């Protein structure tokens, strides 16, 4: 069985529909399970946030299961900068 552990729910309904379709297609050939674990609200302590999310994800993995980690890491400073630049007028943004 392939088990995908995702942190947080997919909020985009179109992306969610694509994921559901993909899962249905894969299940014809190999059993697939998608487990969504609750994500944390953004807090100032980045390490605490990652620790809580990692703990929830690890609880979904059995001791004899093989794990492949796909990680998209965005540190809090980068996130704050992105939010700030998204709110700036276009003419003030660096090219």
N, CA, C and O atoms as a MOPAC input file, in Angstrom:
PM7 MOZYME 1SCF
protein

 N      0.83900 1    -1.17500 1     0.00000 1
 C      0.00000 1     0.00000 1     0.00000 1
 C      0.88900 1     1.24400 1     0.00000 1
 O      1.94800 1     1.27500 1     0.62700 1
 N      0.43000 1     2.26000 1    -0.71600 1
 C      1.07100 1     3.56900 1    -0.70500 1
 C      0.23800 1     4.45600 1     0.21300 1
 O     -0.97600 1     4.57200 1     0.05100 1
 N      0.90800 1     5.07700 1     1.17400 1
 C      0.20900 1     5.98200 1     2.08600 1
 C      0.83500 1     7.36100 1     1.95100 1
 O      2.04400 1     7.52500 1     2.11600 1
 N      0.00800 1     8.33900 1     1.65200 1
 C      0.46700 1     9.72400 1     1.56200 1
 C     -0.03500 1    10.44300 1     2.80500 1
 O     -1.23800 1    10.50100 1     3.06000 1
 N      0.90700 1    10.99300 1     3.58000 1
 C      0.54800 1    11.75600 1     4.76800 1
 C      0.74800 1    13.22700 1     4.41400 1
 O      1.86400 1    13.66700 1     4.14000 1
 N     -0.34000 1    13.97000 1     4.42600 1
 C     -0.29900 1    15.38900 1     4.06800 1
 C     -0.60900 1    16.23200 1     5.29500 1
 O     -1.50000 1    15.90600 1     6.08000 1
 N      0.12900 1    17.30700 1     5.44800 1
 C     -0.12700 1    18.21800 1     6.56000 1
 C     -1.05200 1    19.31100 1     6.05900 1
 O     -0.69900 1    20.09200 1     5.17600 1
 N     -2.24100 1    19.35100 1     6.63700 1
 C     -3.24000 1    20.33300 1     6.22700 1
 C     -4.11600 1    19.81500 1     5.10700 1
 O     -3.76700 1    18.85600 1     4.41800 1
 N     -5.24600 1    20.45300 1     4.93400 1
 C     -6.18600 1    20.08100 1     3.88400 1
 C     -5.94700 1    20.94800 1     2.66100 1
 O     -5.47300 1    22.08000 1     2.75900 1
 N     -6.28600 1    20.39100 1     1.50600 1
 C     -6.21300 1    21.15300 1     0.26900 1
 C     -7.42800 1    22.06700 1     0.23100 1
 O     -8.56700 1    21.60200 1     0.28600 1
 N     -7.18500 1    23.35300 1     0.13800 1
 C     -8.28300 1    24.31800 1     0.18500 1
 C     -8.83300 1    24.66900 1    -1.19400 1
 O     -9.97200 1    25.12100 1    -1.31000 1
 N     -8.04100 1    24.46500 1    -2.22800 1
 C     -8.47100 1    24.75700 1    -3.59300 1
 C     -9.31800 1    23.58900 1    -4.10500 1
 O     -8.81300 1    22.47400 1    -4.23500 1
 N    -10.58900 1    23.83300 1    -4.39300 1
 C    -11.49200 1    22.74800 1    -4.77800 1
 C    -11.09700 1    22.10900 1    -6.10700 1
 O    -11.34300 1    20.92100 1    -6.31500 1
 N    -10.48700 1    22.88000 1    -7.00900 1
 C    -10.07000 1    22.32100 1    -8.29400 1
 C     -8.87900 1    21.38100 1    -8.10900 1
 O     -8.82600 1    20.30500 1    -8.70500 1
 N     -7.92900 1    21.80100 1    -7.27800 1
 C     -6.78800 1    20.94100 1    -6.98400 1
 C     -7.24100 1    19.68600 1    -6.25500 1
 O     -6.74300 1    18.59500 1    -6.53100 1
 N     -8.17600 1    19.82900 1    -5.33100 1
 C     -8.70000 1    18.68000 1    -4.60300 1
 C     -9.37000 1    17.68400 1    -5.56100 1
 O     -9.20900 1    16.47300 1    -5.41000 1
 N    -10.10800 1    18.19000 1    -6.53000 1
 C    -10.75500 1    17.31200 1    -7.51800 1
 C     -9.70700 1    16.55000 1    -8.33300 1
 O     -9.88700 1    15.36800 1    -8.62400 1
 N     -8.62000 1    17.22200 1    -8.69900 1
 C     -7.54400 1    16.55100 1    -9.44100 1
 C     -6.88300 1    15.46100 1    -8.59400 1
 O     -6.57600 1    14.37600 1    -9.08800 1
 N     -6.67000 1    15.76600 1    -7.31800 1
 C     -6.06200 1    14.78200 1    -6.41800 1
 C     -6.97100 1    13.56400 1    -6.27500 1
 O     -6.49900 1    12.42800 1    -6.32300 1
 N     -8.27200 1    13.79700 1    -6.10000 1
 C     -9.22800 1    12.68900 1    -5.96200 1
 C     -9.24100 1    11.82600 1    -7.21800 1
 O     -9.29300 1    10.59900 1    -7.13300 1
 N     -9.19500 1    12.47000 1    -8.38400 1
 C     -9.16900 1    11.73100 1    -9.64700 1
 C     -7.89500 1    10.89500 1    -9.75900 1
 O     -7.94900 1     9.73500 1   -10.16700 1
 N     -6.76500 1    11.46900 1    -9.40400 1
 C     -5.49400 1    10.76200 1    -9.44400 1
 C     -5.51900 1     9.55500 1    -8.50400 1
 O     -5.07000 1     8.46900 1    -8.86900 1
 N     -6.04600 1     9.75000 1    -7.29500 1
 C     -6.13300 1     8.65200 1    -6.32300 1
 C     -7.00500 1     7.51900 1    -6.85900 1
 O     -6.67700 1     6.34300 1    -6.69900 1
 N     -8.10700 1     7.88000 1    -7.49000 1
 C     -9.00600 1     6.86800 1    -8.04800 1
 C     -8.28800 1     6.06400 1    -9.13900 1
 O     -8.44000 1     4.84500 1    -9.22000 1
 N     -7.51700 1     6.74600 1    -9.96600 1
 C     -6.78000 1     6.05300 1   -11.03900 1
 C     -5.70300 1     5.13400 1   -10.47700 1
 O     -5.55500 1     4.00100 1   -10.93500 1
 N     -4.95100 1     5.61300 1    -9.48800 1
 C     -3.88900 1     4.80200 1    -8.88600 1
 C     -4.46900 1     3.57700 1    -8.19100 1
 O     -3.88600 1     2.49500 1    -8.25900 1
 N     -5.61000 1     3.73500 1    -7.52400 1
 C     -6.22500 1     2.63100 1    -6.78300 1
 C     -6.58500 1     1.45000 1    -7.67400 1
 O     -6.76200 1     0.33900 1    -7.17500 1
 N     -6.69800 1     1.66400 1    -8.96600 1
 C     -6.95700 1     0.54000 1    -9.88600 1
 C     -5.78000 1    -0.42900 1    -9.91600 1
 O     -5.95700 1    -1.62600 1   -10.14100 1
 N     -4.57100 1     0.10200 1    -9.68500 1
 C     -3.35600 1    -0.69900 1    -9.81000 1
 C     -2.69400 1    -1.02200 1    -8.47800 1
 O     -2.05900 1    -2.06500 1    -8.32300 1
 N     -2.84700 1    -0.12400 1    -7.53000 1
 C     -2.20100 1    -0.31400 1    -6.24000 1
 C     -2.99400 1     0.44300 1    -5.18100 1
 O     -3.45500 1     1.55800 1    -5.42200 1
 N     -3.14900 1    -0.15900 1    -4.01900 1
 C     -3.91900 1     0.48900 1    -2.97400 1
 C     -3.22100 1     1.77900 1    -2.52400 1
 O     -2.01600 1     1.79600 1    -2.27200 1
 N     -4.00400 1     2.84700 1    -2.43200 1
 C     -3.49100 1     4.16100 1    -2.05900 1
 C     -4.36100 1     4.73800 1    -0.95800 1
 O     -5.58900 1     4.68700 1    -1.02700 1
 N     -3.71000 1     5.28600 1     0.05800 1
 C     -4.42600 1     5.91800 1     1.15800 1
 C     -3.83900 1     7.30900 1     1.37500 1
 O     -2.62300 1     7.46600 1     1.48000 1
 N     -4.70100 1     8.31000 1     1.44300 1
 C     -4.26000 1     9.67300 1     1.73700 1
 C     -4.74700 1    10.02200 1     3.13300 1
 O     -5.94200 1     9.95100 1     3.42100 1
 N     -3.81600 1    10.39800 1     3.99500 1
 C     -4.13300 1    10.77400 1     5.37200 1
 C     -3.77500 1    12.24800 1     5.53200 1
 O     -2.63400 1    12.64700 1     5.30200 1
 N     -4.74700 1    13.04000 1     5.92100 1
 C     -4.49500 1    14.45700 1     6.16900 1
 C     -4.43300 1    14.68900 1     7.67300 1
 O     -5.34600 1    14.31800 1     8.41000 1
 N     -3.34500 1    15.30700 1     8.11400 1
 C     -3.22300 1    15.65500 1     9.53400 1
 C     -3.37700 1    17.16200 1     9.67300 1
 O     -3.04900 1    17.92300 1     8.76300 1
 N     -3.87800 1    17.57200 1    10.81800 1
 C     -4.14600 1    18.99100 1    11.06300 1
 C     -2.86000 1    19.80300 1    11.00200 1
 O     -1.83400 1    19.41500 1    11.56200 1
 N     -2.93300 1    20.93500 1    10.31400 1
 C     -1.79400 1    21.83700 1    10.30100 1
 C     -1.94100 1    22.85500 1    11.42600 1
 O     -3.03700 1    23.08300 1    11.93900 1
 N     -0.82800 1    23.45500 1    11.79600 1
 C     -0.80900 1    24.44000 1    12.87500 1
 C     -1.04800 1    25.82700 1    12.31400 1
 O     -0.67700 1    26.12800 1    11.17900 1
 N     -1.66500 1    26.65700 1    13.11200 1
 C     -1.78200 1    28.06700 1    12.74900 1
 C     -0.37600 1    28.67200 1    12.78700 1
 O      0.48400 1    28.20800 1    13.53600 1
 N     -0.15500 1    29.68000 1    11.99800 1
 C      1.16400 1    30.30300 1    11.96000 1
 C      1.43800 1    30.97600 1    13.31100 1
 O      0.66400 1    31.79900 1    13.79900 1
 N      2.56900 1    30.58400 1    13.88300 1
 C      2.98400 1    31.16200 1    15.16300 1
 C      4.40600 1    31.70000 1    15.01000 1
 O      5.09100 1    31.37600 1    14.04000 1
 N      4.84200 1    32.50500 1    15.94800 1
 C      6.17800 1    33.10100 1    15.86400 1
 C      7.29400 1    32.08800 1    16.03600 1
 O      8.37900 1    32.26600 1    15.48300 1
 N      7.04600 1    31.02900 1    16.79100 1
 C      8.07400 1    30.02600 1    17.05200 1
 C      8.03600 1    28.96500 1    15.95100 1
 O      7.27900 1    27.99700 1    16.01700 1
 N      8.87400 1    29.18000 1    14.94100 1
 C      8.89200 1    28.29100 1    13.77600 1
 C      9.23400 1    26.85100 1    14.15000 1
 O      8.63300 1    25.91700 1    13.61900 1
 N     10.18600 1    26.66500 1    15.05100 1
 C     10.59000 1    25.31100 1    15.45300 1
 C      9.43100 1    24.58400 1    16.13100 1
 O      9.20600 1    23.40400 1    15.86200 1
 N      8.69600 1    25.26600 1    17.00400 1
 C      7.55600 1    24.64900 1    17.68800 1
 C      6.48200 1    24.25100 1    16.68100 1
 O      5.87300 1    23.18800 1    16.79800 1
 N      6.25500 1    25.11000 1    15.69700 1
 C      5.26000 1    24.81600 1    14.66100 1
 C      5.64700 1    23.55500 1    13.89900 1
 O      4.82700 1    22.65300 1    13.73100 1
 N      6.89700 1    23.48900 1    13.43800 1
 C      7.35800 1    22.32400 1    12.68100 1
 C      7.36000 1    21.06300 1    13.53100 1
 O      7.03100 1    19.98400 1    13.03800 1
 N      7.72600 1    21.18400 1    14.79900 1
 C      7.72900 1    20.02600 1    15.69900 1
 C      6.32900 1    19.44800 1    15.87700 1
 O      6.14600 1    18.23100 1    15.85500 1
 N      5.34200 1    20.32400 1    16.05300 1
 C      3.96400 1    19.85900 1    16.23700 1
 C      3.44900 1    19.16100 1    14.98100 1
 O      2.83100 1    18.10000 1    15.06300 1
 N      3.70500 1    19.76200 1    13.82300 1
 C      3.23700 1    19.15200 1    12.57500 1
 C      3.96100 1    17.84200 1    12.29200 1
 O      3.35100 1    16.87200 1    11.84100 1
 N      5.26700 1    17.82000 1    12.56000 1
 C      6.03700 1    16.59400 1    12.34200 1
 C      5.56500 1    15.47800 1    13.26300 1
 O      5.48700 1    14.32200 1    12.84500 1
 N      5.25100 1    15.80900 1    14.50200 1
 C      4.76900 1    14.82600 1    15.46100 1
 C      3.45900 1    14.19500 1    14.97600 1
 O      3.28100 1    12.97900 1    15.05400 1
 N      2.55300 1    15.02700 1    14.47900 1
 C      1.28100 1    14.50700 1    13.95800 1
 C      1.50400 1    13.59700 1    12.74900 1
 O      0.85600 1    12.55900 1    12.62200 1
 N      2.40600 1    13.98200 1    11.87900 1
 C      2.68100 1    13.18000 1    10.68200 1
 C      3.32300 1    11.84400 1    11.06100 1
 O      2.96000 1    10.80300 1    10.51400 1
 N      4.27300 1    11.87400 1    11.99200 1
 C      4.97200 1    10.64800 1    12.38800 1
 C      4.04600 1     9.62900 1    13.04000 1
 O      4.28500 1     8.42500 1    12.94400 1
 N      3.00000 1    10.09400 1    13.69600 1
 C      2.04300 1     9.17000 1    14.32100 1
 C      1.30600 1     8.34500 1    13.27200 1
 O      0.74800 1     7.29800 1    13.59800 1
 N      1.29400 1     8.79000 1    12.04100 1
 C      0.59100 1     8.08300 1    10.97000 1
 C      1.46800 1     7.04200 1    10.27400 1
 O      0.99200 1     6.30000 1     9.41500 1
 N      2.74100 1     6.98800 1    10.64500 1
 C      3.68900 1     6.08300 1     9.98400 1
 C      3.98300 1     4.90000 1    10.88400 1
 O      4.43100 1     5.07300 1    12.01800 1
 N      3.73300 1     3.69800 1    10.38500 1
 C      4.01300 1     2.47900 1    11.13500 1
 C      5.50600 1     2.21200 1    11.21700 1
 O      6.27600 1     2.70500 1    10.39300 1
 N      5.91700 1     1.43100 1    12.21300 1
 C      7.35000 1     1.21500 1    12.43000 1
 C      8.00800 1     0.42000 1    11.30300 1
 O      9.21900 1     0.52900 1    11.10900 1
 N      7.24800 1    -0.37000 1    10.56100 1
 C      7.82400 1    -1.16300 1     9.47500 1
 C      7.54800 1    -0.56600 1     8.09400 1
 O      7.78300 1    -1.21700 1     7.07600 1
 N      7.05900 1     0.64700 1     8.06200 1
 C      6.75000 1     1.27000 1     6.77500 1
 C      7.96200 1     2.00800 1     6.22000 1
 O      8.75300 1     2.58400 1     6.96700 1
 N      8.09000 1     1.98200 1     4.91900 1
 C      9.16300 1     2.67800 1     4.21900 1
 C      8.69800 1     4.10900 1     3.95600 1
 O      7.56100 1     4.32000 1     3.53400 1
 N      9.55100 1     5.07800 1     4.19800 1
 C      9.14800 1     6.48400 1     4.12600 1
 C      9.95600 1     7.22500 1     3.06300 1
 O     11.17700 1     7.09300 1     2.98300 1
 N      9.25400 1     7.99900 1     2.25700 1
 C      9.87800 1     8.94800 1     1.33700 1
 C      9.31900 1    10.31500 1     1.71400 1
 O      8.10500 1    10.51500 1     1.70300 1
 N     10.18300 1    11.23600 1     2.04100 1
 C      9.75600 1    12.55600 1     2.49000 1
 C      9.85100 1    13.55300 1     1.34300 1
 O     10.91400 1    13.74200 1     0.75200 1
 N      8.73500 1    14.18100 1     1.04200 1
 C      8.70400 1    15.27200 1     0.07600 1
 C      8.48600 1    16.52900 1     0.88700 1
 O      7.46300 1    16.66900 1     1.55800 1
 N      9.42100 1    17.42700 1     0.83400 1
 C      9.39500 1    18.57200 1     1.73200 1
 C      9.46200 1    19.87100 1     0.95600 1
 O     10.34400 1    20.07900 1     0.12400 1
 N      8.52300 1    20.72600 1     1.24400 1
 C      8.58100 1    22.09100 1     0.73200 1
 C      8.72200 1    22.96100 1     1.96100 1
 O      7.76300 1    23.16300 1     2.70500 1
 N      9.91200 1    23.47300 1     2.17100 1
 C     10.19100 1    24.22700 1     3.39500 1
 C     10.18100 1    25.70800 1     3.08200 1
 O     10.90500 1    26.18000 1     2.20500 1
 N      9.36900 1    26.41800 1     3.79400 1
 C      9.29700 1    27.86700 1     3.66400 1
 C      9.43200 1    28.43300 1     5.06200 1
 O      8.52800 1    28.28300 1     5.88400 1
 N     10.54900 1    29.08200 1     5.34100 1
 C     10.73200 1    29.57800 1     6.69800 1
 C      9.82500 1    30.77000 1     6.95300 1
 O      9.36000 1    31.42000 1     6.01700 1
 N      9.58100 1    31.04700 1     8.19700 1
 C      8.65300 1    32.09500 1     8.59800 1
 C      9.08400 1    33.45600 1     8.05800 1
 O      8.23700 1    34.25600 1     7.66100 1
 N     10.38200 1    33.72900 1     8.03900 1
 C     10.85300 1    35.01200 1     7.50700 1
 C     10.48400 1    35.14800 1     6.03700 1
 O     10.04500 1    36.21200 1     5.59800 1
 N     10.66200 1    34.05800 1     5.26600 1
 C     10.30600 1    34.09300 1     3.85000 1
 C      8.81100 1    34.29500 1     3.67800 1
 O      8.37500 1    35.02300 1     2.78600 1
 N      8.02300 1    33.64800 1     4.53300 1
 C      6.57300 1    33.77500 1     4.45500 1
 C      6.14300 1    35.20800 1     4.75800 1
 O      5.30600 1    35.77100 1     4.05300 1
 N      6.71500 1    35.79300 1     5.80500 1
 C      6.37400 1    37.17400 1     6.14500 1
 C      6.77000 1    38.12100 1     5.01300 1
 O      6.03300 1    39.05600 1     4.69900 1
 N      7.93100 1    37.87900 1     4.40100 1
 C      8.37400 1    38.72400 1     3.29100 1
 C      7.42900 1    38.57700 1     2.10400 1
 O      7.09300 1    39.56400 1     1.44900 1
 N      7.00100 1    37.35200 1     1.82700 1
 C      6.08600 1    37.12300 1     0.71700 1
 C      4.76200 1    37.83400 1     0.97100 1
 O      4.22500 1    38.48600 1     0.07500 1
 N      4.23800 1    37.71300 1     2.17200 1
 C      2.98100 1    38.38500 1     2.49100 1
 C      3.12200 1    39.89600 1     2.35700 1
 O      2.21300 1    40.57200 1     1.87400 1
 N      4.25600 1    40.41600 1     2.78400 1
 C      4.48300 1    41.85900 1     2.70300 1
 C      4.56800 1    42.31200 1     1.24700 1
 O      3.95000 1    43.31100 1     0.87900 1
 N      5.32100 1    41.59500 1     0.41500 1
 C      5.48200 1    42.00500 1    -0.98500 1
 C      4.20400 1    41.80700 1    -1.78000 1
 O      3.96700 1    42.53300 1    -2.74600 1
 N      3.37700 1    40.84300 1    -1.40000 1
 C      2.10300 1    40.63400 1    -2.10000 1
 C      1.14800 1    41.80100 1    -1.87200 1
 O      0.24700 1    42.04100 1    -2.67500 1
 N      1.34900 1    42.52000 1    -0.77500 1
 C      0.45700 1    43.62400 1    -0.44300 1
 C      0.96900 1    44.96500 1    -0.95100 1
 O      0.23600 1    45.95500 1    -0.92500 1
 N      2.21600 1    45.01200 1    -1.41400 1
 C      2.78100 1    46.25600 1    -1.93400 1
 C      2.26500 1    46.54100 1    -3.33900 1
 O      1.97700 1    45.61300 1    -4.09500 1
 N      2.14600 1    47.81900 1    -3.69300 1
 C      1.80500 1    48.15200 1    -5.07600 1
 C      2.87600 1    47.64700 1    -6.03500 1
 O      4.05300 1    47.58900 1    -5.67900 1
 N      2.48000 1    47.28700 1    -7.23000 1
 C      3.39400 1    46.70400 1    -8.21400 1
 C      4.58900 1    47.59600 1    -8.51200 1
 O      5.69700 1    47.09200 1    -8.69400 1
 N      4.39000 1    48.91600 1    -8.56700 1
 C      5.48300 1    49.81500 1    -8.93600 1
 C      6.61100 1    49.83500 1    -7.90200 1
 O      7.73400 1    50.20800 1    -8.23900 1
 N      6.34400 1    49.44700 1    -6.66600 1
 C      7.37000 1    49.45900 1    -5.62300 1
 C      8.14000 1    48.15700 1    -5.51800 1
 O      9.13300 1    48.08600 1    -4.79400 1
 N      7.70700 1    47.13800 1    -6.22000 1
 C      8.37300 1    45.85000 1    -6.12200 1
 C      9.68300 1    45.85100 1    -6.89300 1
 O      9.76900 1    46.42100 1    -7.98100 1
 N     10.71100 1    45.20800 1    -6.32600 1
 C     11.97300 1    45.08200 1    -7.08100 1
 C     11.78600 1    44.12400 1    -8.24100 1
 O     10.99000 1    43.19000 1    -8.15000 1
 N     12.51300 1    44.34400 1    -9.33600 1
 C     12.38900 1    43.45300 1   -10.50800 1
 C     13.32400 1    42.29000 1   -10.39500 1
 O     13.36100 1    41.43900 1   -11.28300 1

